JSON list of C-alpha atoms in Angstrom, two decimals:
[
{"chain": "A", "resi": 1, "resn": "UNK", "atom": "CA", "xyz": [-65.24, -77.20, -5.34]},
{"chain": "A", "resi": 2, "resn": "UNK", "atom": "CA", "xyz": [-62.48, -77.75, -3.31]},
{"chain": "A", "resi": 3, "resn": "UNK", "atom": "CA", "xyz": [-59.10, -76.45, -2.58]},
{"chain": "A", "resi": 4, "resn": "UNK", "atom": "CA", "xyz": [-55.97, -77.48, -0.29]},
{"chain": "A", "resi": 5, "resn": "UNK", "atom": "CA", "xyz": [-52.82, -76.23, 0.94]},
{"chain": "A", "resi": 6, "resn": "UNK", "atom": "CA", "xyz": [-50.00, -78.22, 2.96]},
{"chain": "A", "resi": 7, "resn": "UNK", "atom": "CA", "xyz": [-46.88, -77.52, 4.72]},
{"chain": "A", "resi": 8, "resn": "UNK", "atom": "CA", "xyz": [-44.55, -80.22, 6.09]},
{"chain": "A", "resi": 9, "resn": "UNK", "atom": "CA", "xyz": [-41.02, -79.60, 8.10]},
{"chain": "A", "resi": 10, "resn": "UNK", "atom": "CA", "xyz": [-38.83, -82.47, 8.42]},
{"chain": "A", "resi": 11, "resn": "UNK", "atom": "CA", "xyz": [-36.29, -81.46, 11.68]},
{"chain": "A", "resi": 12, "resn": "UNK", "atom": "CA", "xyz": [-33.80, -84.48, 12.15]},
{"chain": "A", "resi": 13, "resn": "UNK", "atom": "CA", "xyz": [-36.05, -86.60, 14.91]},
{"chain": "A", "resi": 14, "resn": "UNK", "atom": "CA", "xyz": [-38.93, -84.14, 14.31]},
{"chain": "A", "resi": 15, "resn": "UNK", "atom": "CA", "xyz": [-41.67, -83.81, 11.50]},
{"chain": "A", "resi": 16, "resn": "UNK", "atom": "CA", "xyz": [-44.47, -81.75, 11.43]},
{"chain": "A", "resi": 17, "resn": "UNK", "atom": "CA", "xyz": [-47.09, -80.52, 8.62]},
{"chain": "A", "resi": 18, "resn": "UNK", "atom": "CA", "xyz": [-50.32, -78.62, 8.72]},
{"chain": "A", "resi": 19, "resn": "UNK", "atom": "CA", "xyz": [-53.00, -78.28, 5.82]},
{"chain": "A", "resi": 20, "resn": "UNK", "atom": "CA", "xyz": [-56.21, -76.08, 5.16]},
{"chain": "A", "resi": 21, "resn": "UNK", "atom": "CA", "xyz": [-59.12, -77.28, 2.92]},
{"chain": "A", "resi": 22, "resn": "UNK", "atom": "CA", "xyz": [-61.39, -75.25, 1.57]},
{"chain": "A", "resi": 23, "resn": "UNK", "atom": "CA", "xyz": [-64.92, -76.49, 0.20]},
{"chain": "A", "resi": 24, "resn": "UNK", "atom": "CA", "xyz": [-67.43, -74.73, -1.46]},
{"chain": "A", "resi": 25, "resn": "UNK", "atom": "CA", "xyz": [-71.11, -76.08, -2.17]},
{"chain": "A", "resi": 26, "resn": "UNK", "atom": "CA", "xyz": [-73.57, -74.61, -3.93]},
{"chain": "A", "resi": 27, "resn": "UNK", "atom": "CA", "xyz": [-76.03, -75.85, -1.36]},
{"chain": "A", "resi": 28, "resn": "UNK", "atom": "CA", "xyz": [-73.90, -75.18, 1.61]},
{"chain": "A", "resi": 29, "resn": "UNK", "atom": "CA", "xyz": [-71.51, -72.52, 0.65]},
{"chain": "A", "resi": 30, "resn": "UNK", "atom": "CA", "xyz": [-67.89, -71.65, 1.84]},
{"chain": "A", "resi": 31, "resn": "UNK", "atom": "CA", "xyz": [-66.01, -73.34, 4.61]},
{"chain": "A", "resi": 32, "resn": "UNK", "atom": "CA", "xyz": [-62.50, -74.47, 5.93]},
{"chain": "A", "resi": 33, "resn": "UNK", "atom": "CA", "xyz": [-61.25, -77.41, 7.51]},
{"chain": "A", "resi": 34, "resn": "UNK", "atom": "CA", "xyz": [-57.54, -77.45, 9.21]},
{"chain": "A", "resi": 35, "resn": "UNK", "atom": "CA", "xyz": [-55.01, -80.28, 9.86]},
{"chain": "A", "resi": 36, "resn": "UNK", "atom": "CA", "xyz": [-51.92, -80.90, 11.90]},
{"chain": "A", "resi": 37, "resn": "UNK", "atom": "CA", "xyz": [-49.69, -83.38, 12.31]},
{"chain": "A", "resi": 38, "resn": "UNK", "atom": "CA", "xyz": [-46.37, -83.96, 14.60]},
{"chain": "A", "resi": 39, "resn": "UNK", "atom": "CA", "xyz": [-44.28, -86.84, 14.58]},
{"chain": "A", "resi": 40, "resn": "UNK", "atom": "CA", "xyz": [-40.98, -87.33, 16.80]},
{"chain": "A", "resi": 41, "resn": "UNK", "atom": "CA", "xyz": [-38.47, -90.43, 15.90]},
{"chain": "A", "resi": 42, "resn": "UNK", "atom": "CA", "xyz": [-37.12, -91.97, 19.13]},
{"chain": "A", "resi": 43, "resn": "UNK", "atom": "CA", "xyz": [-34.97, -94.63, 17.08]},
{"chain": "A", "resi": 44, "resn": "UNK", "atom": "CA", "xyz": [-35.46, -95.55, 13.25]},
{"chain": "A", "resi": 45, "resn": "UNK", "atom": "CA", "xyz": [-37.76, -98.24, 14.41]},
{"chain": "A", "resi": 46, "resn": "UNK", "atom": "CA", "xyz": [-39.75, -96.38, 16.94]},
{"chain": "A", "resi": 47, "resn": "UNK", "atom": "CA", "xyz": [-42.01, -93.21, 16.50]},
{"chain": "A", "resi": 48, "resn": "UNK", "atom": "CA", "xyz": [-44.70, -91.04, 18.80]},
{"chain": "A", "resi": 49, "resn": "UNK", "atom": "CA", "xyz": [-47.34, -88.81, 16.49]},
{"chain": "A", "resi": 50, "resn": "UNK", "atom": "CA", "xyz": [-50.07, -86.80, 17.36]},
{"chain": "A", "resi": 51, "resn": "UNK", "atom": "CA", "xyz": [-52.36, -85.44, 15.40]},
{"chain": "A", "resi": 52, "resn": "UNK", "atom": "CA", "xyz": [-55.76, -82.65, 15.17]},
{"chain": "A", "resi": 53, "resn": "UNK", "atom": "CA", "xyz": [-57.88, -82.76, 12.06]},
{"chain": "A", "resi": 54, "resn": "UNK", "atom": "CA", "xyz": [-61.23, -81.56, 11.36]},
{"chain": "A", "resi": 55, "resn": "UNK", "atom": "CA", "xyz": [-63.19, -83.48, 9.02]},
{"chain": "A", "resi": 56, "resn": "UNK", "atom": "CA", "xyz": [-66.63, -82.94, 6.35]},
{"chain": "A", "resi": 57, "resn": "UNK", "atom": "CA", "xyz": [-69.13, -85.48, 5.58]},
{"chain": "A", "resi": 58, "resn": "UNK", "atom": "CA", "xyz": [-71.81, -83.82, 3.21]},
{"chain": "A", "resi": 59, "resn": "UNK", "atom": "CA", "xyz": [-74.82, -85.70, 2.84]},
{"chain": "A", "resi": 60, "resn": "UNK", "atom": "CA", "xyz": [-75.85, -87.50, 0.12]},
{"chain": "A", "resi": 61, "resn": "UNK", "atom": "CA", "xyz": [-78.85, -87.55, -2.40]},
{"chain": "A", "resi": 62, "resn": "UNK", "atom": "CA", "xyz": [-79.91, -90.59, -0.57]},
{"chain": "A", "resi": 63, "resn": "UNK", "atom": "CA", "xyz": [-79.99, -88.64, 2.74]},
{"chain": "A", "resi": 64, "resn": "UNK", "atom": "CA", "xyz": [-81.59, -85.89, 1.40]},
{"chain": "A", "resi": 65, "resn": "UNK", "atom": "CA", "xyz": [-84.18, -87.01, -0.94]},
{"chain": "A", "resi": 66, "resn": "UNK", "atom": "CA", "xyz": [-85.17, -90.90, -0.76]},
{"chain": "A", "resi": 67, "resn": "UNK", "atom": "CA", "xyz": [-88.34, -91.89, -0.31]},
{"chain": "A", "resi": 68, "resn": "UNK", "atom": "CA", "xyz": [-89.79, -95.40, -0.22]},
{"chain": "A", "resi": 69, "resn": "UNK", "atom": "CA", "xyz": [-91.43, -97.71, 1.76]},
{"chain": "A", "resi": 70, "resn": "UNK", "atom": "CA", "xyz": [-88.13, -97.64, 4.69]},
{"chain": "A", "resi": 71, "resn": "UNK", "atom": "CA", "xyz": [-86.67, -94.70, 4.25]},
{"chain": "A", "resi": 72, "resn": "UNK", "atom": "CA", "xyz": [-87.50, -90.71, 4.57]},
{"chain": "A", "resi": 73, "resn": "UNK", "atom": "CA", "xyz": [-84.70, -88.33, 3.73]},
{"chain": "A", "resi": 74, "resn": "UNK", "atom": "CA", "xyz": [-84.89, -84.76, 5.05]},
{"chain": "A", "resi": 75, "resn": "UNK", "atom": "CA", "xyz": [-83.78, -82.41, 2.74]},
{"chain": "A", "resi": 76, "resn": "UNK", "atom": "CA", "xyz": [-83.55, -79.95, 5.71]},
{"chain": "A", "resi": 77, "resn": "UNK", "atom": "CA", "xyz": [-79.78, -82.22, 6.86]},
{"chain": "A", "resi": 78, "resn": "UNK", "atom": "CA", "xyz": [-76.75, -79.69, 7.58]},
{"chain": "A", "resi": 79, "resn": "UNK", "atom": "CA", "xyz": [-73.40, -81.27, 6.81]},
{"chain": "A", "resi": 80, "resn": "UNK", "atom": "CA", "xyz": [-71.32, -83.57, 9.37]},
{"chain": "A", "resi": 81, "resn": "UNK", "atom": "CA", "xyz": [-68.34, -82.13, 10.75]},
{"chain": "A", "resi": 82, "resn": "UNK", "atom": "CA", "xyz": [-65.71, -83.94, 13.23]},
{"chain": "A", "resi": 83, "resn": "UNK", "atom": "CA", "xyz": [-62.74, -82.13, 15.19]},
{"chain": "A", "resi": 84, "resn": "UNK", "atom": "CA", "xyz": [-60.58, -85.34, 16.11]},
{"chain": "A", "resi": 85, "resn": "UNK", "atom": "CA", "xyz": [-57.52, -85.41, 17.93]},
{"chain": "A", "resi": 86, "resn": "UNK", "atom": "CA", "xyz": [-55.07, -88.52, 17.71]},
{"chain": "A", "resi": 87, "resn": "UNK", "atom": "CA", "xyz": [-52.08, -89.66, 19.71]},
{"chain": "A", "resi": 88, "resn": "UNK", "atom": "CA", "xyz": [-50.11, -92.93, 19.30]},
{"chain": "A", "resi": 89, "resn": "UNK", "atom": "CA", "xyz": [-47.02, -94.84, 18.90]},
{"chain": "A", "resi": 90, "resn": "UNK", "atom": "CA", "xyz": [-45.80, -96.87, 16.04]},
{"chain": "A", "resi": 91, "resn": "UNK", "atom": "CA", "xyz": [-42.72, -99.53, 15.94]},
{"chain": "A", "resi": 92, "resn": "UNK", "atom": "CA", "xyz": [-41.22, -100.75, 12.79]},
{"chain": "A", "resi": 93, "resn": "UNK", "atom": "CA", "xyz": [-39.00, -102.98, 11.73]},
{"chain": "A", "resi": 94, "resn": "UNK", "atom": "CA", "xyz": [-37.83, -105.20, 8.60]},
{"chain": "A", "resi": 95, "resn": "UNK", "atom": "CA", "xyz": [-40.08, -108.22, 10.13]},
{"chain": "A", "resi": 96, "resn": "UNK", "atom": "CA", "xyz": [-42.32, -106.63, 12.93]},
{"chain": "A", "resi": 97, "resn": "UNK", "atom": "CA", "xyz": [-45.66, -103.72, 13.31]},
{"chain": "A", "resi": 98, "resn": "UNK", "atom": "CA", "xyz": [-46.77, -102.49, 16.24]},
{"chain": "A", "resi": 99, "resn": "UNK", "atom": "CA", "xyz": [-48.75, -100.00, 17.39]},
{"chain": "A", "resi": 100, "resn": "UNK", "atom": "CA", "xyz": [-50.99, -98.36, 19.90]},
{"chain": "A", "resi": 101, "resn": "UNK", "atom": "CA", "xyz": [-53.12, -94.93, 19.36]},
{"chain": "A", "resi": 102, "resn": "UNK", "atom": "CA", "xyz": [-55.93, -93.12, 21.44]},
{"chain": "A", "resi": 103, "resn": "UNK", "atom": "CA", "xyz": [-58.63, -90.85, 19.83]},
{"chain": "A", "resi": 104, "resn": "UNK", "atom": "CA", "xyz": [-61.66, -88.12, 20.81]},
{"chain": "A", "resi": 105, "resn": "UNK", "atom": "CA", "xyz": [-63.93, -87.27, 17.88]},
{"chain": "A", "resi": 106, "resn": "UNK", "atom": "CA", "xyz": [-65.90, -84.39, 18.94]},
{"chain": "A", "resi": 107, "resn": "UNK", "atom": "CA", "xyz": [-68.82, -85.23, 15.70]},
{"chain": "A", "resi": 108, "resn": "UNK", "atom": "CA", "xyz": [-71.62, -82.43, 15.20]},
{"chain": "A", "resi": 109, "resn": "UNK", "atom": "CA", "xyz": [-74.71, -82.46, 13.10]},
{"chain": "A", "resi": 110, "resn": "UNK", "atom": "CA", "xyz": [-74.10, -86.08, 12.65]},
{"chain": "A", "resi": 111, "resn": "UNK", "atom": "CA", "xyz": [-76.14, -87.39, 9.79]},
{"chain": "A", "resi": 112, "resn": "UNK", "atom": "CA", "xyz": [-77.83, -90.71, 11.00]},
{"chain": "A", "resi": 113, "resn": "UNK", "atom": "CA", "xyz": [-80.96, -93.00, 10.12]},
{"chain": "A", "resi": 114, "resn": "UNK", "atom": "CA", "xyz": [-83.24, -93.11, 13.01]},
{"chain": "A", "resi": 115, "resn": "UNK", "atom": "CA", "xyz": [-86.74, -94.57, 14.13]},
{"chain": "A", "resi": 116, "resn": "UNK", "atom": "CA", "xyz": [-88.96, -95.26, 17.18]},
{"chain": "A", "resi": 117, "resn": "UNK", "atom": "CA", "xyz": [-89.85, -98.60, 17.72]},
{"chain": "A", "resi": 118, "resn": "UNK", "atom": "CA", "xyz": [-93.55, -97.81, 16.83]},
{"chain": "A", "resi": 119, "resn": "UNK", "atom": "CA", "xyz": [-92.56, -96.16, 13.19]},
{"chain": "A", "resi": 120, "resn": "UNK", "atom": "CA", "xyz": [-92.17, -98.16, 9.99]},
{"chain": "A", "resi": 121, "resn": "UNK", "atom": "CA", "xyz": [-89.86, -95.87, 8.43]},
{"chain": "A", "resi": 122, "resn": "UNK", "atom": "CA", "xyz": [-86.74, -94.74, 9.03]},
{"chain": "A", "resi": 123, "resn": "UNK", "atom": "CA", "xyz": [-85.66, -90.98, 8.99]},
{"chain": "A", "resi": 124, "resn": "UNK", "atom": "CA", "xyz": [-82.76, -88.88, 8.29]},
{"chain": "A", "resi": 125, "resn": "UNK", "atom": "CA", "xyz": [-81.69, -86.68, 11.25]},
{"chain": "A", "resi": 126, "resn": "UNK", "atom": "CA", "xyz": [-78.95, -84.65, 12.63]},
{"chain": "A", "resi": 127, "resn": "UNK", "atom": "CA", "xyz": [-77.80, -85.86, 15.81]},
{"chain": "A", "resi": 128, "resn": "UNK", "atom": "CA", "xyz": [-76.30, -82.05, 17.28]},
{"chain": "A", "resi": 129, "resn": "UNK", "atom": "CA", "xyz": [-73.31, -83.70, 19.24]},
{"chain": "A", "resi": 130, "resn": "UNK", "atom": "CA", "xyz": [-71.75, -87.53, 18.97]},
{"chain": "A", "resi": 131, "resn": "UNK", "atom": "CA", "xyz": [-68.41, -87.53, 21.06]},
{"chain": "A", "resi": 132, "resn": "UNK", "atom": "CA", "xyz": [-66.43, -90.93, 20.64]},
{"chain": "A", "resi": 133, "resn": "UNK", "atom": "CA", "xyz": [-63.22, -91.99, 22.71]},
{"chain": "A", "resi": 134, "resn": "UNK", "atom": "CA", "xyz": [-61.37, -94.93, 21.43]},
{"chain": "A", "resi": 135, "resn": "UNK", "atom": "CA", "xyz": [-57.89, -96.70, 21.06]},
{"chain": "A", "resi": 136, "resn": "UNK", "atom": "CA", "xyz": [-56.55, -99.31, 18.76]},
{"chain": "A", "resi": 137, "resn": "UNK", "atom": "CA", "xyz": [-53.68, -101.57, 19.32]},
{"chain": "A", "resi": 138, "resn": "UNK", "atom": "CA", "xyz": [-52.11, -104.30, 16.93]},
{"chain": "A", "resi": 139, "resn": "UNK", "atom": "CA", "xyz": [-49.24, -106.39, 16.38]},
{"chain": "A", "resi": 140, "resn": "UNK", "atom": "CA", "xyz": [-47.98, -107.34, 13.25]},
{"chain": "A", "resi": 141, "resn": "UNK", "atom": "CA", "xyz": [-45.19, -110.47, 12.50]},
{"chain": "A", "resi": 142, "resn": "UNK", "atom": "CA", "xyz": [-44.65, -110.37, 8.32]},
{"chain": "A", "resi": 143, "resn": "UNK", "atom": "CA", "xyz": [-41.60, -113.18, 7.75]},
{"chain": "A", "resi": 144, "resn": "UNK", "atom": "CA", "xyz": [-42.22, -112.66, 3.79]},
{"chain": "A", "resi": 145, "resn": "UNK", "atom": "CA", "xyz": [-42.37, -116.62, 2.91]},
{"chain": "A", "resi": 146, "resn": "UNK", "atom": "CA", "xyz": [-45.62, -118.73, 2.62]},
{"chain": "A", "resi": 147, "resn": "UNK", "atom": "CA", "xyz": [-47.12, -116.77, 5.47]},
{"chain": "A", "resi": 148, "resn": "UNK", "atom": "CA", "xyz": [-46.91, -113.20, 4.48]},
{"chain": "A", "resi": 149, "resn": "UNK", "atom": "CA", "xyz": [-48.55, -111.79, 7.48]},
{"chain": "A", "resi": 150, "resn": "UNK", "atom": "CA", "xyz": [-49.85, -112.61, 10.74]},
{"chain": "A", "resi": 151, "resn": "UNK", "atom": "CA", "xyz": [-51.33, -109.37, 12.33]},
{"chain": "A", "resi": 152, "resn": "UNK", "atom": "CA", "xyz": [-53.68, -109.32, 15.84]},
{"chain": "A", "resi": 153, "resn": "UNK", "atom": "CA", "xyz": [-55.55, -106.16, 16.38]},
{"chain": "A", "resi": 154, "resn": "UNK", "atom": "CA", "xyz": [-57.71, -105.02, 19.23]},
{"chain": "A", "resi": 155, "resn": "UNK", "atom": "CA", "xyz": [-60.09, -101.71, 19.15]},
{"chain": "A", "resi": 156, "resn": "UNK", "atom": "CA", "xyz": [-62.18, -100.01, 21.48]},
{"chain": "A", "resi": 157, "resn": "UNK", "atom": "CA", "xyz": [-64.83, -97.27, 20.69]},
{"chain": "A", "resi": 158, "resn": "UNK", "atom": "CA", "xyz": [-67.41, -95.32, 23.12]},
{"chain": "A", "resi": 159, "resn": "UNK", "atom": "CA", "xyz": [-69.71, -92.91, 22.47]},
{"chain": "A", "resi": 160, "resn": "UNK", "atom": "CA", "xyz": [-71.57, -90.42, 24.70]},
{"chain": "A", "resi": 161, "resn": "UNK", "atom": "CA", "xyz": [-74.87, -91.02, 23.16]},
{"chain": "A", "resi": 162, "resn": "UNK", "atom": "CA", "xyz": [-77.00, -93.76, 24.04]},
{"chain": "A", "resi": 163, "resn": "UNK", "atom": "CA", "xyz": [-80.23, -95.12, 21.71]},
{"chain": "A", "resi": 164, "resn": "UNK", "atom": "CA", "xyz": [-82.81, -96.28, 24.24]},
{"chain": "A", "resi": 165, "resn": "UNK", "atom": "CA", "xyz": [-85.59, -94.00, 22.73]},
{"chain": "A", "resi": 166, "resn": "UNK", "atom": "CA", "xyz": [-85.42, -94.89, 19.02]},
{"chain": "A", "resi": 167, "resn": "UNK", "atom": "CA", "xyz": [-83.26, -97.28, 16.81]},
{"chain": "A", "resi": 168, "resn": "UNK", "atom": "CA", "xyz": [-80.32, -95.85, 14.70]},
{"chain": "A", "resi": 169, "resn": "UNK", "atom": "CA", "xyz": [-79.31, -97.25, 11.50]},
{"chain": "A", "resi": 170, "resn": "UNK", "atom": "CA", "xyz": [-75.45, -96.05, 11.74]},
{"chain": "A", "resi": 171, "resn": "UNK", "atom": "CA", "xyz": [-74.28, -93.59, 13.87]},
{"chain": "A", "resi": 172, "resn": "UNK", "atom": "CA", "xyz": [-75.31, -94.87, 17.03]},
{"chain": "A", "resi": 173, "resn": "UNK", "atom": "CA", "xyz": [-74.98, -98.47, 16.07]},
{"chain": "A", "resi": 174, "resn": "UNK", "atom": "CA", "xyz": [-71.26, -99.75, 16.70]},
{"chain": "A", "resi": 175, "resn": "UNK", "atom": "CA", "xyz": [-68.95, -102.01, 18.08]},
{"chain": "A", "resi": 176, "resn": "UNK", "atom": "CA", "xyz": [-67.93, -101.51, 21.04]},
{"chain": "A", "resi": 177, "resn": "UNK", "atom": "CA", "xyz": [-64.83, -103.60, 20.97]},
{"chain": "A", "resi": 178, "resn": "UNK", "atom": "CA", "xyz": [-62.81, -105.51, 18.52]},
{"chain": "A", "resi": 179, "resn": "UNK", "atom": "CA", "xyz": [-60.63, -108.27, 18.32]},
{"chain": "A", "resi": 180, "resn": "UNK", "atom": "CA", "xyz": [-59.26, -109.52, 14.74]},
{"chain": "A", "resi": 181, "resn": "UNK", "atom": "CA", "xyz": [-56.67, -111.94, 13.75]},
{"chain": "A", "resi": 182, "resn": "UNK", "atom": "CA", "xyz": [-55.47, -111.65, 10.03]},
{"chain": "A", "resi": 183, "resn": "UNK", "atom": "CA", "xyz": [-53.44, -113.99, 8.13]},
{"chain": "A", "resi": 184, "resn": "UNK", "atom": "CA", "xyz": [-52.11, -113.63, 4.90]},
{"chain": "A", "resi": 185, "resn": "UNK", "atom": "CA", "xyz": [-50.51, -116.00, 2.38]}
]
Protein backbone atom coordinates (compact mmCIF):
# COMPACT_ATOMS: atom_id res chain seq x y z
CA UNK A 1 0.00 0.00 0.00
CA UNK A 2 1.19 3.18 -0.71
CA UNK A 3 0.46 6.76 -0.15
CA UNK A 4 1.92 10.29 -1.34
CA UNK A 5 1.72 13.83 -0.65
CA UNK A 6 3.33 16.84 -2.73
CA UNK A 7 3.79 20.45 -2.42
CA UNK A 8 5.17 22.67 -5.21
CA UNK A 9 5.75 26.73 -5.02
CA UNK A 10 6.27 28.44 -8.18
CA UNK A 11 8.17 32.08 -7.07
CA UNK A 12 8.78 34.08 -10.41
CA UNK A 13 12.59 32.65 -11.20
CA UNK A 14 12.15 30.16 -8.32
CA UNK A 15 10.31 26.69 -8.00
CA UNK A 16 10.44 24.39 -5.40
CA UNK A 17 8.30 21.17 -4.26
CA UNK A 18 8.76 18.51 -1.66
CA UNK A 19 6.82 15.07 -1.37
CA UNK A 20 6.50 12.21 1.33
CA UNK A 21 5.70 8.55 0.38
CA UNK A 22 4.52 6.28 2.53
CA UNK A 23 4.70 2.36 1.90
CA UNK A 24 3.41 -0.28 3.78
CA UNK A 25 4.26 -4.13 3.25
CA UNK A 26 2.94 -6.80 4.81
CA UNK A 27 6.38 -8.36 4.86
CA UNK A 28 8.23 -5.23 5.68
CA UNK A 29 5.84 -2.97 7.35
CA UNK A 30 5.58 0.93 7.57
CA UNK A 31 8.05 3.38 6.18
CA UNK A 32 8.56 6.91 4.57
CA UNK A 33 10.52 8.18 1.87
CA UNK A 34 10.98 12.20 1.33
CA UNK A 35 11.68 14.33 -1.80
CA UNK A 36 12.81 17.81 -2.66
CA UNK A 37 13.28 19.64 -5.44
CA UNK A 38 14.54 23.42 -6.25
CA UNK A 39 14.80 24.91 -9.48
CA UNK A 40 15.98 28.66 -10.23
CA UNK A 41 15.37 30.19 -13.97
CA UNK A 42 18.37 32.34 -14.99
CA UNK A 43 16.69 33.20 -18.50
CA UNK A 44 13.65 31.25 -20.15
CA UNK A 45 16.20 29.13 -21.83
CA UNK A 46 18.51 28.47 -19.00
CA UNK A 47 17.81 26.71 -15.57
CA UNK A 48 20.02 25.37 -12.32
CA UNK A 49 18.03 22.45 -10.13
CA UNK A 50 19.01 20.55 -7.36
CA UNK A 51 17.50 17.95 -5.99
CA UNK A 52 17.44 15.15 -2.59
CA UNK A 53 15.28 12.08 -2.91
CA UNK A 54 15.27 8.92 -1.12
CA UNK A 55 14.32 6.00 -3.00
CA UNK A 56 12.75 1.97 -2.28
CA UNK A 57 13.57 -1.01 -4.24
CA UNK A 58 11.70 -4.06 -2.59
CA UNK A 59 12.83 -7.26 -3.70
CA UNK A 60 11.22 -9.44 -5.78
CA UNK A 61 9.84 -13.11 -5.69
CA UNK A 62 12.74 -13.91 -7.85
CA UNK A 63 15.16 -12.51 -5.21
CA UNK A 64 13.58 -14.05 -2.56
CA UNK A 65 12.57 -17.44 -3.53
CA UNK A 66 14.21 -18.88 -6.90
CA UNK A 67 15.86 -21.79 -6.95
CA UNK A 68 17.44 -23.64 -9.87
CA UNK A 69 20.42 -24.81 -11.16
CA UNK A 70 22.08 -20.72 -11.22
CA UNK A 71 20.35 -19.08 -8.92
CA UNK A 72 19.67 -19.12 -4.88
CA UNK A 73 17.35 -16.46 -3.53
CA UNK A 74 17.51 -15.63 0.18
CA UNK A 75 14.38 -15.07 1.57
CA UNK A 76 16.25 -13.43 4.53
CA UNK A 77 16.87 -9.89 1.75
CA UNK A 78 15.86 -6.45 3.55
CA UNK A 79 14.65 -3.88 1.06
CA UNK A 80 17.05 -1.40 -1.00
CA UNK A 81 16.99 2.06 -0.05
CA UNK A 82 19.01 5.08 -1.82
CA UNK A 83 19.36 8.79 -0.38
CA UNK A 84 20.53 10.62 -3.71
CA UNK A 85 21.30 14.07 -4.09
CA UNK A 86 21.33 15.79 -7.67
CA UNK A 87 22.60 19.08 -9.00
CA UNK A 88 22.65 20.26 -12.66
CA UNK A 89 21.96 22.68 -15.30
CA UNK A 90 19.63 22.49 -18.19
CA UNK A 91 19.44 24.90 -21.47
CA UNK A 92 16.52 24.98 -23.73
CA UNK A 93 15.59 26.32 -26.62
CA UNK A 94 13.08 25.96 -29.74
CA UNK A 95 16.06 23.96 -31.66
CA UNK A 96 18.77 23.12 -28.95
CA UNK A 97 19.21 20.61 -25.31
CA UNK A 98 21.82 20.81 -23.19
CA UNK A 99 22.68 19.76 -20.09
CA UNK A 100 25.11 18.84 -17.40
CA UNK A 101 24.20 17.20 -13.78
CA UNK A 102 26.36 15.61 -10.90
CA UNK A 103 25.01 12.90 -8.48
CA UNK A 104 25.96 10.85 -4.94
CA UNK A 105 23.71 7.86 -4.28
CA UNK A 106 24.38 6.85 -0.84
CA UNK A 107 22.56 2.88 -1.68
CA UNK A 108 22.08 0.55 1.52
CA UNK A 109 21.10 -3.05 1.75
CA UNK A 110 21.62 -3.19 -1.90
CA UNK A 111 20.02 -6.28 -3.31
CA UNK A 112 22.63 -7.92 -5.73
CA UNK A 113 23.46 -11.47 -7.32
CA UNK A 114 26.79 -12.58 -6.18
CA UNK A 115 29.27 -15.64 -6.43
CA UNK A 116 32.91 -16.72 -5.81
CA UNK A 117 34.67 -17.86 -8.60
CA UNK A 118 34.73 -21.47 -7.16
CA UNK A 119 30.63 -21.58 -6.72
CA UNK A 120 28.23 -22.66 -9.45
CA UNK A 121 25.44 -20.72 -8.24
CA UNK A 122 24.71 -17.46 -7.80
CA UNK A 123 23.21 -15.91 -4.54
CA UNK A 124 21.08 -13.15 -3.44
CA UNK A 125 22.77 -10.79 -0.93
CA UNK A 126 22.59 -7.47 0.63
CA UNK A 127 25.49 -5.46 -0.04
CA UNK A 128 25.22 -2.98 3.52
CA UNK A 129 26.62 0.21 1.70
CA UNK A 130 27.09 0.98 -2.34
CA UNK A 131 27.99 4.81 -2.67
CA UNK A 132 28.07 5.97 -6.45
CA UNK A 133 29.32 9.49 -7.74
CA UNK A 134 28.51 10.30 -11.27
CA UNK A 135 27.69 13.12 -13.87
CA UNK A 136 26.01 13.15 -17.20
CA UNK A 137 26.36 15.65 -19.90
CA UNK A 138 24.56 15.85 -23.41
CA UNK A 139 23.86 17.98 -26.21
CA UNK A 140 20.94 17.90 -28.16
CA UNK A 141 20.41 19.73 -31.96
CA UNK A 142 16.43 18.77 -32.99
CA UNK A 143 15.87 20.96 -36.52
CA UNK A 144 12.30 19.08 -36.82
CA UNK A 145 12.76 18.02 -40.71
CA UNK A 146 14.11 14.59 -41.97
CA UNK A 147 16.53 14.51 -39.08
CA UNK A 148 14.48 14.91 -36.01
CA UNK A 149 17.25 14.66 -33.57
CA UNK A 150 20.84 14.48 -33.25
CA UNK A 151 21.72 14.17 -29.46
CA UNK A 152 25.58 13.24 -28.01
CA UNK A 153 25.65 12.20 -24.44
CA UNK A 154 28.53 11.38 -22.17
CA UNK A 155 28.14 9.65 -18.50
CA UNK A 156 30.35 8.80 -15.82
CA UNK A 157 29.57 6.50 -12.79
CA UNK A 158 31.94 5.26 -9.75
CA UNK A 159 31.30 3.28 -7.08
CA UNK A 160 33.10 2.72 -3.75
CA UNK A 161 32.87 -0.95 -3.86
CA UNK A 162 35.12 -3.03 -5.71
CA UNK A 163 34.39 -7.04 -6.75
CA UNK A 164 37.80 -8.70 -6.61
CA UNK A 165 36.55 -11.46 -4.13
CA UNK A 166 33.41 -12.75 -5.89
CA UNK A 167 31.51 -11.89 -9.19
CA UNK A 168 28.29 -9.71 -9.08
CA UNK A 169 25.52 -10.11 -11.40
CA UNK A 170 24.24 -6.28 -11.16
CA UNK A 171 25.07 -4.07 -8.63
CA UNK A 172 28.62 -4.11 -8.84
CA UNK A 173 28.76 -4.69 -12.52
CA UNK A 174 28.62 -1.23 -14.49
CA UNK A 175 29.87 1.05 -16.85
CA UNK A 176 32.10 3.10 -15.93
CA UNK A 177 31.76 5.63 -18.67
CA UNK A 178 29.54 6.34 -21.55
CA UNK A 179 29.55 7.86 -24.72
CA UNK A 180 26.29 7.68 -27.09
CA UNK A 181 25.37 9.35 -30.23
CA UNK A 182 21.55 9.19 -31.13
CA UNK A 183 19.96 10.04 -34.29
CA UNK A 184 16.53 10.19 -35.04
CA UNK A 185 14.50 10.41 -38.26
Amino acid sequence: LNGFIEHAIFLDKFSASVGVLGNYSNDFGFNTYFGGDMGYAFSSSLKAFASVNQSLRLPTFTDLYTSNSALQGSPDLKPETALTYELGLKYTTRFVNAGLSGYYRQGRNVIDWIKTPDEIKFKSVNHAQVDALGGEAFAEYAPMQFLQRVKLSYSYLWLDKATDEYVSKYALDYLRQKVALTLDH
